[in-house]
């Protein structure tokens, strides 16, 4: 099983085996990170699943859609590493993925 490491808002890092086919948001939420809210359930309409993805993984991720880009544009914490975790499916090619939760808006 591919693994991912998540750093929560308190700075605590946790590595766990992810579920391919589920979104990164679902993987994070289902592995004890209650501070990733995911209010809209993965419909790209709340921005509460904002994460920062290690730059070495950027070229393995799908491109940002117009909807995701629009939602991220409303965040004061957007950086070049920003993604919405609900818009990226976890897969074996992302084994070793490292992400941090963005600050709460
Ligand atoms: S869960 Fe709402 S935008 Fe990702």
Coordinates of N, CA, C and O and ligand atoms in Angstrom, one line a residue:
X1 N 0.8 -1.2 0.0 CA 0.0 0.0 0.0 C 0.9 1.2 0.0 O 1.8 1.3 0.8
X2 N 0.6 2.2 -0.9 CA 1.3 3.5 -0.9 C 1.1 4.2 0.4 O 0.1 4.2 1.0
X3 N 2.1 5.0 0.8 CA 2.1 5.7 2.0 C 2.0 7.2 1.8 O 2.5 7.7 0.7
X4 N 1.5 7.9 2.7 CA 1.6 9.4 2.7 C 1.9 9.9 4.1 O 1.5 9.2 5.1
X5 N 2.5 11.0 4.2 CA 2.8 11.7 5.4 C 2.0 13.0 5.5 O 2.1 13.8 4.5
X6 N 1.3 13.2 6.6 CA 0.5 14.4 6.7 C 1.0 15.2 8.0 O 1.2 14.6 9.0
X7 N 1.2 16.5 7.8 CA 1.5 17.3 9.0 C 0.3 18.2 9.3 O -0.2 18.9 8.4
X8 N -0.2 18.0 10.5 CA -1.4 18.7 10.9 C -1.1 20.1 11.3 O 0.0 20.6 11.3
X9 N -2.2 20.8 11.7 CA -2.0 22.2 12.1 C -1.3 22.4 13.4 O -0.8 23.5 13.6
X10 N -1.2 21.4 14.2 CA -0.3 21.5 15.4 C 1.1 21.2 15.1 O 1.9 21.3 16.0
X11 N 1.4 20.8 13.9 CA 2.8 20.5 13.6 C 3.1 19.0 13.7 O 4.2 18.6 13.4
X12 N 2.2 18.2 14.2 CA 2.4 16.8 14.3 C 2.3 16.1 13.0 O 1.4 16.3 12.2
X13 N 3.3 15.3 12.7 CA 3.4 14.5 11.5 C 3.0 13.1 11.7 O 3.2 12.5 12.7
X14 N 2.3 12.5 10.7 CA 1.8 11.1 10.8 C 2.0 10.5 9.4 O 1.5 11.1 8.4
X15 N 2.6 9.3 9.4 CA 2.7 8.6 8.2 C 1.7 7.4 8.3 O 1.6 6.7 9.3
X16 N 1.0 7.1 7.2 CA 0.1 6.0 7.2 C -0.1 5.5 5.8 O 0.3 6.1 4.8
X17 N -0.6 4.3 5.7 CA -0.9 3.7 4.4 C -2.2 4.3 3.8 O -3.2 4.3 4.5
X18 N -2.1 4.8 2.6 CA -3.3 5.5 2.1 C -4.1 4.5 1.3 O -3.7 3.3 1.0
X19 N -5.3 4.9 1.0 CA -6.3 4.1 0.2 C -6.3 4.7 -1.2 O -6.9 5.7 -1.5
X20 N -5.7 4.0 -2.2 CA -5.7 4.4 -3.6 C -7.2 4.5 -4.1 O -8.0 3.6 -3.7
X21 N -7.5 5.4 -4.9 CA -8.8 5.6 -5.4 C -9.7 6.6 -4.6 O -10.6 7.1 -5.1
X22 N -9.3 6.8 -3.3 CA -10.0 7.8 -2.5 C -9.2 9.1 -2.7 O -8.0 9.1 -3.0
X23 N -9.8 10.2 -2.4 CA -9.1 11.5 -2.5 C -8.1 11.6 -1.4 O -8.2 10.9 -0.3
X24 N -7.2 12.6 -1.5 CA -6.3 12.8 -0.4 C -7.1 13.4 0.8 O -6.8 13.0 1.9
X25 N -8.1 14.1 0.5 CA -9.0 14.6 1.6 C -9.5 13.5 2.4 O -9.5 13.5 3.6
X26 N -10.1 12.5 1.7 CA -10.7 11.3 2.4 C -9.6 10.6 3.2 O -9.9 10.1 4.3
X27 N -8.5 10.4 2.6 CA -7.4 9.7 3.3 C -7.0 10.4 4.5 O -6.7 9.8 5.6
X28 N -6.9 11.8 4.5 CA -6.5 12.5 5.7 C -7.5 12.5 6.7 O -7.3 12.2 7.9
X29 N -8.8 12.7 6.3 CA -9.9 12.8 7.3 C -10.1 11.4 7.9 O -10.4 11.4 9.1
X30 N -9.9 10.3 7.2 CA -10.1 9.0 7.8 C -9.0 8.5 8.6 O -9.0 7.3 9.0
X31 N -7.9 9.3 8.7 CA -6.8 8.8 9.5 C -6.4 9.7 10.6 O -5.3 9.9 11.0
X32 N -7.5 10.3 11.2 CA -7.3 10.9 12.5 C -7.1 12.4 12.5 O -6.9 13.0 13.5
X33 N -7.1 13.0 11.3 CA -6.9 14.5 11.2 C -8.3 15.2 11.2 O -8.8 15.6 10.2
X34 N -8.8 15.4 12.4 CA -10.1 16.0 12.5 C -10.1 17.5 12.2 O -11.2 18.1 12.0
X35 N -8.9 18.1 12.1 CA -8.9 19.5 11.8 C -9.0 19.8 10.3 O -9.1 20.9 9.8
X36 N -9.0 18.7 9.5 CA -9.3 18.8 8.1 C -10.8 18.6 8.0 O -11.3 17.4 8.1
X37 N -11.6 19.6 7.8 CA -13.0 19.5 8.0 C -13.7 18.9 6.7 O -14.5 18.0 6.8
X38 N -13.4 19.5 5.5 CA -14.1 19.0 4.3 C -15.5 19.2 4.3 O -16.4 18.3 4.1
X39 N -15.9 20.5 4.6 CA -17.3 20.8 4.8 C -18.2 20.4 3.7 O -19.3 19.9 3.9
X40 N -17.8 20.6 2.4 CA -18.6 20.4 1.3 C -18.6 18.9 0.8 O -19.2 18.6 -0.2
X41 N -17.8 18.1 1.5 CA -17.8 16.7 1.2 C -17.0 16.3 -0.1 O -17.2 15.3 -0.6
X42 N -16.2 17.3 -0.5 CA -15.4 17.0 -1.7 C -15.9 17.6 -3.0 O -15.5 17.2 -4.1
X43 N -16.8 18.6 -2.9 CA -17.4 19.2 -4.1 C -16.7 20.5 -4.5 O -17.3 21.2 -5.3
X44 N -15.5 20.7 -4.0 CA -14.7 21.9 -4.5 C -15.5 23.2 -4.2 O -15.4 24.1 -5.0
X45 N -16.2 23.3 -3.1 CA -16.9 24.5 -2.9 C -16.8 25.1 -1.5 O -17.5 26.0 -1.1
X46 N -15.8 24.6 -0.7 CA -15.7 25.2 0.7 C -14.3 25.6 1.0 O -14.1 26.5 1.8
X47 N -13.3 25.0 0.4 CA -11.9 25.3 0.7 C -11.3 24.8 2.0 O -10.2 25.1 2.3
X48 N -12.1 24.1 2.7 CA -11.6 23.6 4.1 C -10.6 22.4 4.0 O -10.2 22.0 5.0
X49 N -10.3 22.0 2.8 CA -9.4 20.9 2.6 C -8.1 21.4 2.0 O -7.3 20.6 1.4
X50 N -7.8 22.6 2.2 CA -6.6 23.3 1.7 C -5.3 22.6 2.3 O -5.2 22.6 3.5
X51 N -4.5 22.2 1.4 CA -3.2 21.6 1.8 C -2.0 22.2 1.0 O -2.3 22.8 0.0
X52 N -0.8 21.9 1.5 CA 0.4 22.3 0.8 C 1.1 20.9 0.5 O 1.3 20.1 1.3
X53 N 1.4 20.8 -0.8 CA 2.0 19.5 -1.3 C 3.5 19.8 -1.5 O 3.9 20.8 -2.2
X54 N 4.3 18.9 -1.0 CA 5.7 19.0 -1.2 C 6.1 19.2 -2.7 O 5.5 18.5 -3.5
X55 N 6.9 20.2 -3.0 CA 7.1 20.6 -4.4 C 7.7 19.5 -5.2 O 7.4 19.5 -6.4
X56 N 8.3 18.5 -4.6 CA 8.8 17.4 -5.4 C 7.7 16.5 -6.0 O 8.0 15.7 -6.8
X57 N 6.5 16.7 -5.5 CA 5.4 15.9 -6.0 C 4.5 16.6 -7.0 O 3.6 16.1 -7.5
X58 N 4.8 17.9 -7.1 CA 3.9 18.7 -8.0 C 3.7 18.2 -9.3 O 2.5 18.2 -9.8
X59 N 4.7 17.6 -10.0 CA 4.5 17.1 -11.3 C 3.8 15.8 -11.4 O 3.6 15.3 -12.5
X60 N 3.5 15.2 -10.3 CA 2.8 13.9 -10.3 C 1.3 14.1 -10.0 O 0.5 13.2 -10.1
X61 N 0.9 15.3 -9.7 CA -0.5 15.6 -9.5 C -1.2 16.0 -10.7 O -0.6 16.6 -11.6
X62 N -2.5 15.8 -10.7 CA -3.3 16.3 -11.9 C -3.3 17.8 -11.9 O -3.1 18.5 -10.8
X63 N -3.4 18.4 -13.1 CA -3.4 19.9 -13.1 C -4.6 20.5 -12.3 O -5.6 19.8 -12.1
X64 N -4.5 21.7 -11.8 CA -5.5 22.4 -11.1 C -6.6 22.8 -12.1 O -6.4 23.4 -13.1
X65 N -7.9 22.4 -11.8 CA -9.0 22.8 -12.6 C -9.3 24.2 -12.4 O -8.9 24.9 -11.4
X66 N -10.2 24.8 -13.3 CA -10.6 26.2 -13.1 C -11.4 26.3 -11.8 O -11.2 27.4 -11.1
X67 N -12.2 25.4 -11.4 CA -13.0 25.5 -10.2 C -12.0 25.5 -9.0 O -12.2 26.2 -8.0
X68 N -11.0 24.6 -9.0 CA -10.1 24.5 -7.8 C -9.3 25.8 -7.7 O -9.1 26.3 -6.7
X69 N -8.9 26.3 -8.9 CA -8.1 27.5 -8.9 C -8.9 28.7 -8.4 O -8.4 29.5 -7.6
X70 N -10.1 28.7 -8.7 CA -11.0 29.8 -8.3 C -11.2 29.7 -6.8 O -11.2 30.7 -6.1
X71 N -11.4 28.5 -6.2 CA -11.6 28.4 -4.8 C -10.3 28.7 -4.1 O -10.3 29.4 -3.0
X72 N -9.2 28.3 -4.6 CA -7.9 28.6 -3.9 C -7.6 30.1 -4.0 O -7.0 30.7 -3.0
X73 N -8.1 30.8 -5.0 CA -7.8 32.2 -5.2 C -8.5 33.0 -4.0 O -8.0 34.1 -3.7
X74 N -9.4 32.4 -3.4 CA -10.1 33.2 -2.3 C -9.4 33.0 -0.9 O -9.8 33.6 0.1
X75 N -8.3 32.2 -0.9 CA -7.6 31.9 0.3 C -6.5 32.9 0.5 O -5.6 33.1 -0.4
X76 N -6.4 33.5 1.7 CA -5.2 34.4 2.0 C -4.0 33.5 2.2 O -2.9 34.1 2.3
X77 N -4.1 32.2 2.4 CA -2.9 31.4 2.6 C -2.5 30.6 1.4 O -1.6 29.7 1.5
X78 N -2.9 31.0 0.2 CA -2.5 30.3 -1.0 C -1.0 30.5 -1.2 O -0.5 31.6 -1.1
X79 N -0.4 29.4 -1.6 CA 1.0 29.4 -2.0 C 1.1 28.6 -3.3 O 0.2 27.9 -3.7
X80 N 2.3 28.6 -4.0 CA 2.5 27.8 -5.2 C 2.3 26.3 -4.9 O 2.1 25.5 -5.8
X81 N 2.4 25.9 -3.6 CA 2.2 24.5 -3.2 C 0.8 24.1 -2.8 O 0.5 23.0 -2.5
X82 N -0.1 25.1 -3.0 CA -1.5 24.9 -2.5 C -2.3 23.9 -3.5 O -2.2 24.0 -4.7
X83 N -3.1 23.1 -2.9 CA -4.1 22.2 -3.6 C -5.2 22.0 -2.6 O -5.1 22.2 -1.4
X84 N -6.4 21.7 -3.2 CA -7.5 21.2 -2.5 C -7.4 19.7 -2.4 O -7.5 19.0 -3.5
X85 N -7.4 19.2 -1.2 CA -7.1 17.7 -1.1 C -8.3 16.9 -1.6 O -8.0 15.7 -2.0
X86 N -9.4 17.5 -1.7 CA -10.6 16.7 -2.3 C -10.5 16.6 -3.8 O -11.2 15.7 -4.4
X87 N -9.6 17.3 -4.4 CA -9.6 17.3 -5.9 C -8.4 16.5 -6.4 O -8.2 16.5 -7.6
X88 N -7.7 15.8 -5.5 CA -6.6 15.0 -6.0 C -6.8 13.5 -5.5 O -6.9 13.3 -4.3
X89 N -6.9 12.6 -6.4 CA -7.1 11.2 -6.0 C -5.7 10.6 -5.6 O -4.7 10.8 -6.3
X90 N -5.7 9.9 -4.5 CA -4.5 9.2 -4.1 C -4.3 8.0 -4.9 O -5.3 7.3 -5.2
X91 N -3.0 7.7 -5.2 CA -2.7 6.5 -6.0 C -1.3 6.1 -5.7 O -0.6 6.7 -5.1
X92 N -1.0 4.9 -6.3 CA 0.3 4.3 -6.0 C 1.4 5.2 -6.5 O 2.5 5.2 -5.9
X93 N 1.2 6.0 -7.6 CA 2.2 6.9 -8.1 C 2.5 8.0 -7.1 O 3.5 8.7 -7.3
X94 N 1.7 8.2 -6.1 CA 1.9 9.2 -5.1 C 2.5 8.6 -3.8 O 2.5 9.3 -2.8
X95 N 3.0 7.4 -3.9 CA 3.6 6.8 -2.7 C 4.7 7.7 -2.2 O 5.6 8.2 -2.9
X96 N 4.6 7.9 -0.8 CA 5.6 8.8 -0.2 C 5.2 10.3 -0.2 O 6.0 11.1 0.3
X97 N 4.0 10.5 -0.6 CA 3.5 11.9 -0.7 C 3.6 12.6 0.7 O 3.3 12.0 1.7
X98 N 4.0 13.9 0.7 CA 4.1 14.6 1.9 C 3.3 15.9 1.8 O 3.5 16.7 0.8
X99 N 2.3 16.1 2.7 CA 1.5 17.3 2.7 C 1.3 17.9 4.0 O 1.5 17.2 5.0
X100 N 1.1 19.2 4.0 CA 0.8 19.9 5.3 C -0.6 20.5 5.2 O -1.0 21.0 4.1
X101 N -1.3 20.6 6.3 CA -2.6 21.2 6.2 C -2.4 22.7 6.3 O -1.5 23.2 7.1
X102 N -3.1 23.5 5.4 CA -3.0 24.9 5.4 C -3.6 25.5 6.7 O -4.5 24.8 7.3
X103 N -3.3 26.7 7.1 CA -4.0 27.3 8.3 C -5.5 27.4 8.0 O -5.9 27.6 6.9
X104 N -6.2 27.4 9.1 CA -7.7 27.6 9.0 C -8.0 29.0 8.6 O -7.4 29.9 9.1
X105 N -8.9 29.2 7.7 CA -9.3 30.6 7.3 C -10.0 31.3 8.4 O -10.7 30.7 9.1
Ligands
LIG1 S1 -13.8 19.4 0.8 FE1 -14.7 21.3 0.2 S2 -13.3 22.1 -1.2 FE2 -12.5 20.2 -0.6

